[in-house]
Short mmCIF file of C-alpha atoms in Angstrom, two decimals:
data_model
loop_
_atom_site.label_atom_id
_atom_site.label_comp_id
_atom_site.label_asym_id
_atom_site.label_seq_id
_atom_site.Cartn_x
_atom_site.Cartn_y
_atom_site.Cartn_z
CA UNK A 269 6.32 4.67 10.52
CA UNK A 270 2.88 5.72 11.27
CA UNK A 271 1.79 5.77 7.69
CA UNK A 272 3.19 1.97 7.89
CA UNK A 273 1.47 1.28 10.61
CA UNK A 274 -1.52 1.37 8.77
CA UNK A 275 -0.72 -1.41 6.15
CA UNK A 276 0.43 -4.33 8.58
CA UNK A 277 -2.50 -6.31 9.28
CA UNK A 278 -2.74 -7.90 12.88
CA UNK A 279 -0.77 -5.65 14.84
CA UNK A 280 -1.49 -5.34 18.24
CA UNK A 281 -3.31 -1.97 19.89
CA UNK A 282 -1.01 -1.81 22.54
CA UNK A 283 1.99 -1.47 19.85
CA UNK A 284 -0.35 0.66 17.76
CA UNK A 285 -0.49 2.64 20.87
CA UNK A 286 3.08 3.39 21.65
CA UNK A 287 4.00 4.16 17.93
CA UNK A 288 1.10 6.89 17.84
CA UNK A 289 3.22 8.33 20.85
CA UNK A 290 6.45 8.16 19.39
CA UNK A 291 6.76 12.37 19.47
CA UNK A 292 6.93 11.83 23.61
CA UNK A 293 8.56 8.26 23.80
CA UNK A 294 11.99 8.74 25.03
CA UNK A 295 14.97 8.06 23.19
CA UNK A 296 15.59 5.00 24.02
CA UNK A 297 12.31 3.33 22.52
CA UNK A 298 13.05 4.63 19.26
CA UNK A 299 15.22 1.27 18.07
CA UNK A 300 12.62 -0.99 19.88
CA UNK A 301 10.10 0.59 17.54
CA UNK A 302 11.84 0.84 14.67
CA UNK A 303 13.25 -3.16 15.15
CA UNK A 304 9.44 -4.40 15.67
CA UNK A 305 8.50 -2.36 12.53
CA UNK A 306 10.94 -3.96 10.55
CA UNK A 307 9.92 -7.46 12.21
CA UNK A 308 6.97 -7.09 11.01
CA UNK A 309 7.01 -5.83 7.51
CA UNK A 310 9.78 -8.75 7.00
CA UNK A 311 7.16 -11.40 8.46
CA UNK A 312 4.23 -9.51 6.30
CA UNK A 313 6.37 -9.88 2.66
CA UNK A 314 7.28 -13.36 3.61
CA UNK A 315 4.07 -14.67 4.34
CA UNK A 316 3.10 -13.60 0.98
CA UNK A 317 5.59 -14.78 -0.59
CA UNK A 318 5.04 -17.26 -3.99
CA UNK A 319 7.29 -19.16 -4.62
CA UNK A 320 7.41 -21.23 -1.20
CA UNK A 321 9.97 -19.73 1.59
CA UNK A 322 13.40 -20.88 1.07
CA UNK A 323 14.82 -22.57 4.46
CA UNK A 324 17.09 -19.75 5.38
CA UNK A 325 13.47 -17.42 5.25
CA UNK A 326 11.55 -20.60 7.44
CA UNK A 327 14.11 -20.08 10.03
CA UNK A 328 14.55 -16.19 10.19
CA UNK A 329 10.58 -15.60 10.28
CA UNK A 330 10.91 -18.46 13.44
CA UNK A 331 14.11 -16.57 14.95
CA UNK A 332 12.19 -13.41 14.67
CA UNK A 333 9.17 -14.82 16.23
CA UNK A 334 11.26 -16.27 19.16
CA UNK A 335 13.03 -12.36 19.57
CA UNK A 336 9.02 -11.50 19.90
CA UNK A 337 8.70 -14.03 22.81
CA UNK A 338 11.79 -13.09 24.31
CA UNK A 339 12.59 -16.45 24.41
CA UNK A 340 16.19 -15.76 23.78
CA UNK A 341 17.53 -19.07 23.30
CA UNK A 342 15.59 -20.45 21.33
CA UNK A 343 16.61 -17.81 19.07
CA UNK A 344 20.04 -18.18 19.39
CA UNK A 345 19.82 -21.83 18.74
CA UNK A 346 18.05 -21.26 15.10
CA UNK A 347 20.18 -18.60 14.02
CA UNK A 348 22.98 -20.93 14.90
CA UNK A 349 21.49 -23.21 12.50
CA UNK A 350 21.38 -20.27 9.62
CA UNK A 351 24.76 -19.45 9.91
CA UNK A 352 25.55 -23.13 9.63
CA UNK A 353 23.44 -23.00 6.51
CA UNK A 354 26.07 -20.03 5.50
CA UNK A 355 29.57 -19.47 7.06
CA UNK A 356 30.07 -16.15 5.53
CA UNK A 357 26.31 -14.38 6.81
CA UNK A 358 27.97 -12.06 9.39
CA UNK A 359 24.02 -11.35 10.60
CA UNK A 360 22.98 -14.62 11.40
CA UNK A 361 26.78 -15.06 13.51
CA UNK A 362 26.17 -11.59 14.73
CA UNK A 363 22.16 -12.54 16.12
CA UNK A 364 23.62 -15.68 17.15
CA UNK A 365 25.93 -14.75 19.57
CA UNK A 366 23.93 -11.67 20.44
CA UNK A 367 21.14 -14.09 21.51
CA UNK A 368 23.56 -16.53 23.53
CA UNK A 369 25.01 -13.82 25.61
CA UNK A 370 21.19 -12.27 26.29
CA UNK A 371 20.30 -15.66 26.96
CA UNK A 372 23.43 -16.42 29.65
CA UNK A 373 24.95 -18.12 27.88
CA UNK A 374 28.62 -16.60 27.20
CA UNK A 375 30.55 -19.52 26.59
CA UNK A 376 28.61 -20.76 23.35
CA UNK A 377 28.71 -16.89 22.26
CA UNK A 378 32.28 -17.04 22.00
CA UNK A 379 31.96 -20.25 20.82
CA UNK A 380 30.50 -19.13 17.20
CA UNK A 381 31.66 -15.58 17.21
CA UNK A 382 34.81 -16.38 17.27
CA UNK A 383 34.19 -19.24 14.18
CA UNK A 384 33.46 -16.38 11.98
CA UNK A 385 35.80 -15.94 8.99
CA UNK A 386 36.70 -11.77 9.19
CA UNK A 387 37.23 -11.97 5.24
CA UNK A 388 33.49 -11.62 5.23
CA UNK A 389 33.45 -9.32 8.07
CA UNK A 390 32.18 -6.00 6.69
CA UNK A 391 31.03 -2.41 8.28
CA UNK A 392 28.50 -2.33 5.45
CA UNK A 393 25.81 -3.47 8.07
CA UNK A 394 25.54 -1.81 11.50
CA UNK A 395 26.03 -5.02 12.85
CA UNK A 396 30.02 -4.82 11.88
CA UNK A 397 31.23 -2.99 14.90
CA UNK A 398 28.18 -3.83 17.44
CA UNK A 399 29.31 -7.48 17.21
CA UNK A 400 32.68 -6.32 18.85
CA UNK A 401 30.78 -4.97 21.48
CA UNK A 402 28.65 -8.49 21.99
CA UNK A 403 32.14 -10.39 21.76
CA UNK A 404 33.68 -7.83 24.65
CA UNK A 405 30.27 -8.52 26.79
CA UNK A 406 30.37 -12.51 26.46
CA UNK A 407 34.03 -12.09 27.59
CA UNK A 408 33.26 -10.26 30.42
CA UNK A 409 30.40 -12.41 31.53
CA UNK A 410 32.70 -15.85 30.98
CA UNK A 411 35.46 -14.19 33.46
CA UNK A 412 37.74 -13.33 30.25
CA UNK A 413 38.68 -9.91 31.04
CA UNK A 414 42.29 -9.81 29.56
CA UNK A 415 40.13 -11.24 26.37
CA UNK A 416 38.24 -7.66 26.85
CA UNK A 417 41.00 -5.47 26.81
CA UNK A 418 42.35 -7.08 23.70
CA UNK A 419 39.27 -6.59 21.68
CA UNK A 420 39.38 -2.86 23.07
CA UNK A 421 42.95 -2.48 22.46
CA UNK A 422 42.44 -3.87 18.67
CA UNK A 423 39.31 -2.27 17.75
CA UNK A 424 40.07 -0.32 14.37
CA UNK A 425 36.63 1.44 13.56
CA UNK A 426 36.46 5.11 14.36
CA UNK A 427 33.56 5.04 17.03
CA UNK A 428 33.78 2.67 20.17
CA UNK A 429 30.54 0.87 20.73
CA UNK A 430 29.42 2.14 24.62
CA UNK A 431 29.10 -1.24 25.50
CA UNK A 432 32.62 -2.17 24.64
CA UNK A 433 33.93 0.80 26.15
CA UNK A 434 31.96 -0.15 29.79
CA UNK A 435 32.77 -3.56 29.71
CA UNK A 436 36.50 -2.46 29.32
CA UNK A 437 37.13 -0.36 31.89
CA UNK A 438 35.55 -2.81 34.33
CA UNK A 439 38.01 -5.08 33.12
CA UNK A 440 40.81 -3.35 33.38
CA UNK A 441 39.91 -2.71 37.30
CA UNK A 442 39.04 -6.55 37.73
CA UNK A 443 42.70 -6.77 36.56
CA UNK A 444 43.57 -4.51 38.68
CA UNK A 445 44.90 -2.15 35.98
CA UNK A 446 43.64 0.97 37.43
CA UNK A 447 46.12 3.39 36.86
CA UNK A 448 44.92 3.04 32.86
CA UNK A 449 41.47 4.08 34.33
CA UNK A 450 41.42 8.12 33.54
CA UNK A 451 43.14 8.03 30.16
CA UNK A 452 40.02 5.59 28.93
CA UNK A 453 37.63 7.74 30.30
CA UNK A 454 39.03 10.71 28.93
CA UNK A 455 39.30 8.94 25.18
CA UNK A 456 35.66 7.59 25.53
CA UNK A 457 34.44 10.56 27.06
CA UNK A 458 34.95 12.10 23.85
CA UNK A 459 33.07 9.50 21.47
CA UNK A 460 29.54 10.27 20.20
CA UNK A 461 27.28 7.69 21.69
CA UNK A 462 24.18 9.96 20.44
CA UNK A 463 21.58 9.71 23.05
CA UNK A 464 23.76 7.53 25.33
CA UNK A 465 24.68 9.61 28.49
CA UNK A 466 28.77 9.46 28.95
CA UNK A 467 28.00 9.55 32.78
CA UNK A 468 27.26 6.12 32.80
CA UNK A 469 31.29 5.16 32.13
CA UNK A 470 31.62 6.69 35.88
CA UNK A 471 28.41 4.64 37.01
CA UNK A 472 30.32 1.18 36.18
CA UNK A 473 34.08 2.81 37.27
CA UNK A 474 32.34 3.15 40.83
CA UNK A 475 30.41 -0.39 40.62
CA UNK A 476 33.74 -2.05 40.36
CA UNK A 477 35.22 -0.07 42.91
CA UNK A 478 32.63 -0.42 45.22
CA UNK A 479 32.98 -4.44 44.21
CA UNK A 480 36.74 -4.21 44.99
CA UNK A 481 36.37 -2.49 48.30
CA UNK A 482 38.52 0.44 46.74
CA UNK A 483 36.95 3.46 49.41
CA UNK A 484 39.36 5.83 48.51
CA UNK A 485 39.02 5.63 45.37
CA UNK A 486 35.64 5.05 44.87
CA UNK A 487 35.36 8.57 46.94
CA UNK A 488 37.40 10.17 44.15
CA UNK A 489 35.54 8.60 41.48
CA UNK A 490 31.84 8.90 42.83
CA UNK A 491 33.33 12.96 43.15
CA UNK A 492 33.76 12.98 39.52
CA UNK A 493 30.30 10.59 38.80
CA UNK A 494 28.85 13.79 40.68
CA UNK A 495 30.20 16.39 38.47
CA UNK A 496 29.34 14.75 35.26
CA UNK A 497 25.91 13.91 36.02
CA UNK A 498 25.76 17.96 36.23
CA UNK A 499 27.37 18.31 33.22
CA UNK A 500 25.11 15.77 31.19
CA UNK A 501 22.40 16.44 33.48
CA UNK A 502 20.42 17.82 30.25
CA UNK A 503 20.16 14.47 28.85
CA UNK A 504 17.21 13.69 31.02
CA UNK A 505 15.49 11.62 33.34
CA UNK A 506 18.81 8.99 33.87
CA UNK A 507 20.66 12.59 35.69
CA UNK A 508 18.70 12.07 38.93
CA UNK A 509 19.11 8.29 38.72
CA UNK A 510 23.38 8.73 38.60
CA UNK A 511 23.44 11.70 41.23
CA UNK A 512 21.06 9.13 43.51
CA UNK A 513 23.89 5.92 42.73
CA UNK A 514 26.86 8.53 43.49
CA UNK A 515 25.92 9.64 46.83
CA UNK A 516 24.74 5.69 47.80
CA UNK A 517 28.09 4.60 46.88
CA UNK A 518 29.32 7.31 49.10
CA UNK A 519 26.61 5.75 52.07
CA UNK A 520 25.38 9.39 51.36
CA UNK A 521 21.88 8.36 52.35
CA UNK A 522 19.39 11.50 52.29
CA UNK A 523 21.74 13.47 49.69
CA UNK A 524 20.97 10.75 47.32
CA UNK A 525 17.12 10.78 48.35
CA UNK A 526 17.14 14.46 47.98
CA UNK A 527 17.41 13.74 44.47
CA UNK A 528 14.86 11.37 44.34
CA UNK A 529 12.19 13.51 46.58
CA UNK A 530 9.57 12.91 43.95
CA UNK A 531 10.99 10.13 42.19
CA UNK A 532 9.54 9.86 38.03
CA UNK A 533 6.71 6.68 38.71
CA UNK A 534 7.66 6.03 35.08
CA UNK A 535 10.75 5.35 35.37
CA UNK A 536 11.95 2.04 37.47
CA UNK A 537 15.81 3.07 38.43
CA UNK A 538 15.21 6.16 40.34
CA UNK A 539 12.08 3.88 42.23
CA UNK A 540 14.55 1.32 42.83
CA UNK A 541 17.62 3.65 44.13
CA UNK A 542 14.95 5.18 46.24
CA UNK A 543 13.50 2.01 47.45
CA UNK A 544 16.99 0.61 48.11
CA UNK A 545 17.98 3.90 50.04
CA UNK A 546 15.02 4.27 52.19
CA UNK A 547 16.07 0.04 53.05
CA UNK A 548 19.30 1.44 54.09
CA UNK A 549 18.56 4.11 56.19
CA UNK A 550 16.31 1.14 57.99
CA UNK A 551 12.66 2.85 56.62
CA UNK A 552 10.74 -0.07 55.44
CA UNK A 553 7.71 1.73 55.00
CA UNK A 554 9.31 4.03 52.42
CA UNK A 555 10.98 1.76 51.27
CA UNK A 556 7.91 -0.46 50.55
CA UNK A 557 6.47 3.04 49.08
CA UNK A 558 8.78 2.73 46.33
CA UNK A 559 8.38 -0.86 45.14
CA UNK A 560 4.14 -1.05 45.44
CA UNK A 561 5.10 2.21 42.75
CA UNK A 562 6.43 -0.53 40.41
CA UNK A 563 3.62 -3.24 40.78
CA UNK A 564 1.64 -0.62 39.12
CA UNK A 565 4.48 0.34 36.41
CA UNK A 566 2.39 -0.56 33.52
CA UNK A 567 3.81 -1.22 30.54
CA UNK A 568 3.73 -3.67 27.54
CA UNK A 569 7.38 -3.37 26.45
CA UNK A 570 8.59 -3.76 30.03
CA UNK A 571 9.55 -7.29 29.72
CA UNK A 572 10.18 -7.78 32.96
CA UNK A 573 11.97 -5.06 34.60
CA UNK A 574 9.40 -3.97 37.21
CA UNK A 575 9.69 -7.46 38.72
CA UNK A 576 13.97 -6.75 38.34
CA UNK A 577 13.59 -3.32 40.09
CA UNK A 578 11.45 -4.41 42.76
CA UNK A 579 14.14 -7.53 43.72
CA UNK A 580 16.58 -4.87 44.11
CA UNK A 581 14.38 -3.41 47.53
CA UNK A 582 13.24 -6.93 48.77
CA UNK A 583 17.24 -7.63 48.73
CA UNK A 584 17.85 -4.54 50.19
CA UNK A 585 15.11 -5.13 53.04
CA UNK A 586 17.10 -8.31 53.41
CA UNK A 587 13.97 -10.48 52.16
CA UNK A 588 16.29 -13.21 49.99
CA UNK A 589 13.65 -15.56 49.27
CA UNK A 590 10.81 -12.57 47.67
CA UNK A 591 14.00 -11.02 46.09
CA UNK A 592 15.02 -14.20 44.03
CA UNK A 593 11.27 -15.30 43.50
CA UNK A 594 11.04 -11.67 41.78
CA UNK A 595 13.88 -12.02 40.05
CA UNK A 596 12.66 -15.34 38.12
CA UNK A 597 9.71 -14.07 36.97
CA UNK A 598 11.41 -11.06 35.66
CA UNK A 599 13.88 -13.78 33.26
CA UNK A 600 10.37 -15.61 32.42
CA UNK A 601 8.98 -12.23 31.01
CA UNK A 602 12.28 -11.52 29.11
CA UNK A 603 14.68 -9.47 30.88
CA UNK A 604 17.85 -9.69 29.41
CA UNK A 605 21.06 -10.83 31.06
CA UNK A 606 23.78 -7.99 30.71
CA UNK A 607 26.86 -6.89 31.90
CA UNK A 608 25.14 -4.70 34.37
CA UNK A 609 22.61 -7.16 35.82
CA UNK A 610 22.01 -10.09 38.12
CA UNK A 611 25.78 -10.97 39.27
CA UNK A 612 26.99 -7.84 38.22
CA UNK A 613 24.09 -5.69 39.74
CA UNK A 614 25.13 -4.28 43.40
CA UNK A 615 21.71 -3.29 44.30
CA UNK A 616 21.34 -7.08 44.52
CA UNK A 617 25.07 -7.91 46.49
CA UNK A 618 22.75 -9.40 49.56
CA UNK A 619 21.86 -11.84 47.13
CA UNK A 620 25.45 -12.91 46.54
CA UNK A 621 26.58 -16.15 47.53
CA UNK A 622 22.90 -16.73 48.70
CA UNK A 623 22.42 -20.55 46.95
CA UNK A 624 19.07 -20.07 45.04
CA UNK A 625 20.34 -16.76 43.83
CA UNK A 626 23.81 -18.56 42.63
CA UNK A 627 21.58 -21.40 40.78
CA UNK A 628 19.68 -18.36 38.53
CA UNK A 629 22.62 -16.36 37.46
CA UNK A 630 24.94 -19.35 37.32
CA UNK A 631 26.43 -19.53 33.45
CA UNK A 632 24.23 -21.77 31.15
CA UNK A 633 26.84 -22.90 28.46
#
């Protein structure tokens, strides 16, 4: 990648930068380099390319371009248009509905996921079980859930995609199908998810529990969000994060700070549990601490998220109007929507209900 680096002409120094780092970048940058690398060798051959670009190339240099932006649907919108170009391109479907859901818009993912013709559908491309996972997550975010556990229930690769496996156990306690809870978590416990840590399946059993006013249970599941967070706890910097979320779902105020003494200032979600914790326990000044830590968070792949994190302490200090300001400008610099965020975020439940914050998350198609 680095030897690469030095043949594409125009790249940026920031993104020269971070690749030069990649021996300390954690694990999770690793596919955001290696998807702008490929962006732009793609864009370099095309450009050169004699004869002319065919239309299906026009459009995937300008859907690539868009995915640069973050402007998320206008790329969904032009890879709509490629795989109307060709019913059987499984990418273009797959980056299509990938885009939608990103974009909020869940109904028109379904809408052309579901048009795809499975005679073409192939695990040849990594994109063959991931677009199960995007399928389960535009489900979830259109209300769907029984839709959820279908897809789960009929997947027939060998390895679950996390994000399938997440978005189906909240379903299934939306649904109020909890007793199928600990046999799910024991079967995707088990699945490699490589540098994904498993903890996070208790993180969204106790968000939905929490949601669903579940006490008891969410005591006996935050327990258990607690012991694997030890377990997994050598997968890095996300450990302190979960142990701070268990013990605020348990209104465990200063056990979850005492995990978050010296919070990482690189890292926004153990600034924003400690922000929203110090809120709680009525400390604004500590509170306030936390989030001018994330003005300075510095980064050029960010795309947003310091202005997400810091929403999630005005909401907590009960400031509704700074919160959904915050939360605007962190969509207009390209944060995502996901199963986790905005309406499914309970960092931000102050905000529920609240009009202006109903307006932004509201569906878009």
């Amino acid at each position: 990648i680095k030897k690469a680096l030095l043949l594409i002409p125009g790249i940026s120094k920031n993104f020269k930068n971070l690749l030069l780092e990649i021996p300390i970048c954690q694990n999770g940058m690793y596919s955001l380099i290696l998807m702008q690398v490929g962006r732009l060798f793609f864009t370099c051959s095309l450009k050169k390319k004699n004869p002319p670009l065919t239309q299906w190339e026009t459009w995937r240099l300008q859907a690539l371009d868009s995915g640069s932006k973050r402007d998320f649907s206008e790329m969904a919108l032009i890879y709509e248009k490629m795989f109307a170009l060709d019913s059987t391109d499984q990418i273009s479907n797959f980056m299509a509905g990938r885009a939608f859901v990103i974009s909020n818009h869940p109904k028109k993912a379904i809408q052309i996921m579901e048009s795809f013709d499975y005679r073409y559908h192939s695990r040849e491309y990594w994109q063959s079980d991931g677009r199960e996972a995007w399928r389960s997550e535009a489900y979830f975010s259109a209300g769907e859930y029984s839709k959820v556990c279908r897809i789960a229930e009929e997947y027939s690769f060998p390895e679950t995609p996390f994000v399938l496996s997440a978005v189906h156990i909240r379903s299934l306690i939306r649904l109020d199908s909890i007793s199928q809870i600990d046999s799910y978590l024991e079967y995707y416990e088990k699945q490699d998810y490589k540098d994904i840590n498993p903890t996070w399946l208790w993180w969204n059993v106790c968000i939905e529990l929490n949601r669903k006013g579940k006490i008891e249970l969410l005591k006996k599941y935050a327990t258990q969000f607690i012991a694997k967070a030890e377990k997994y706890k050598e997968m890095g910097h996300l450990n302190n994060f979960f142990m701070g979320c268990a013990y605020y779902y348990l209104e465990d105020y200063p056990k979850a700070l005492s995990y978050l003494q010296e919070p990482d200032l690189s890292h926004h979600r153990e600034l924003s549990i400690a922000g929203v914790c110090h809120a709680a326990m009525q400390d604004s000044t500590r509170a306030q601490e936390m989030m001018d830590h994330l003005k300075l968070f510095d980064d050029p792949y960010d795309f947003g998220l310091k202005y997400y994190y810091q929403a999630h302490i005005e909401a907590a200090l009960g400031h509704k109007d700074k919160a959904v300001d915050l939360l605007k400008e962190a969509v207009r610099e390209g944060t995502a929507f996901r199963f986790w965020r905005f309406k499914e975020d309970l960092l931000l439940i102050s905000l529920f209900g609240y009009p202006p914050f109903e307006e932004l998350v509201k569906p878009k198609g």
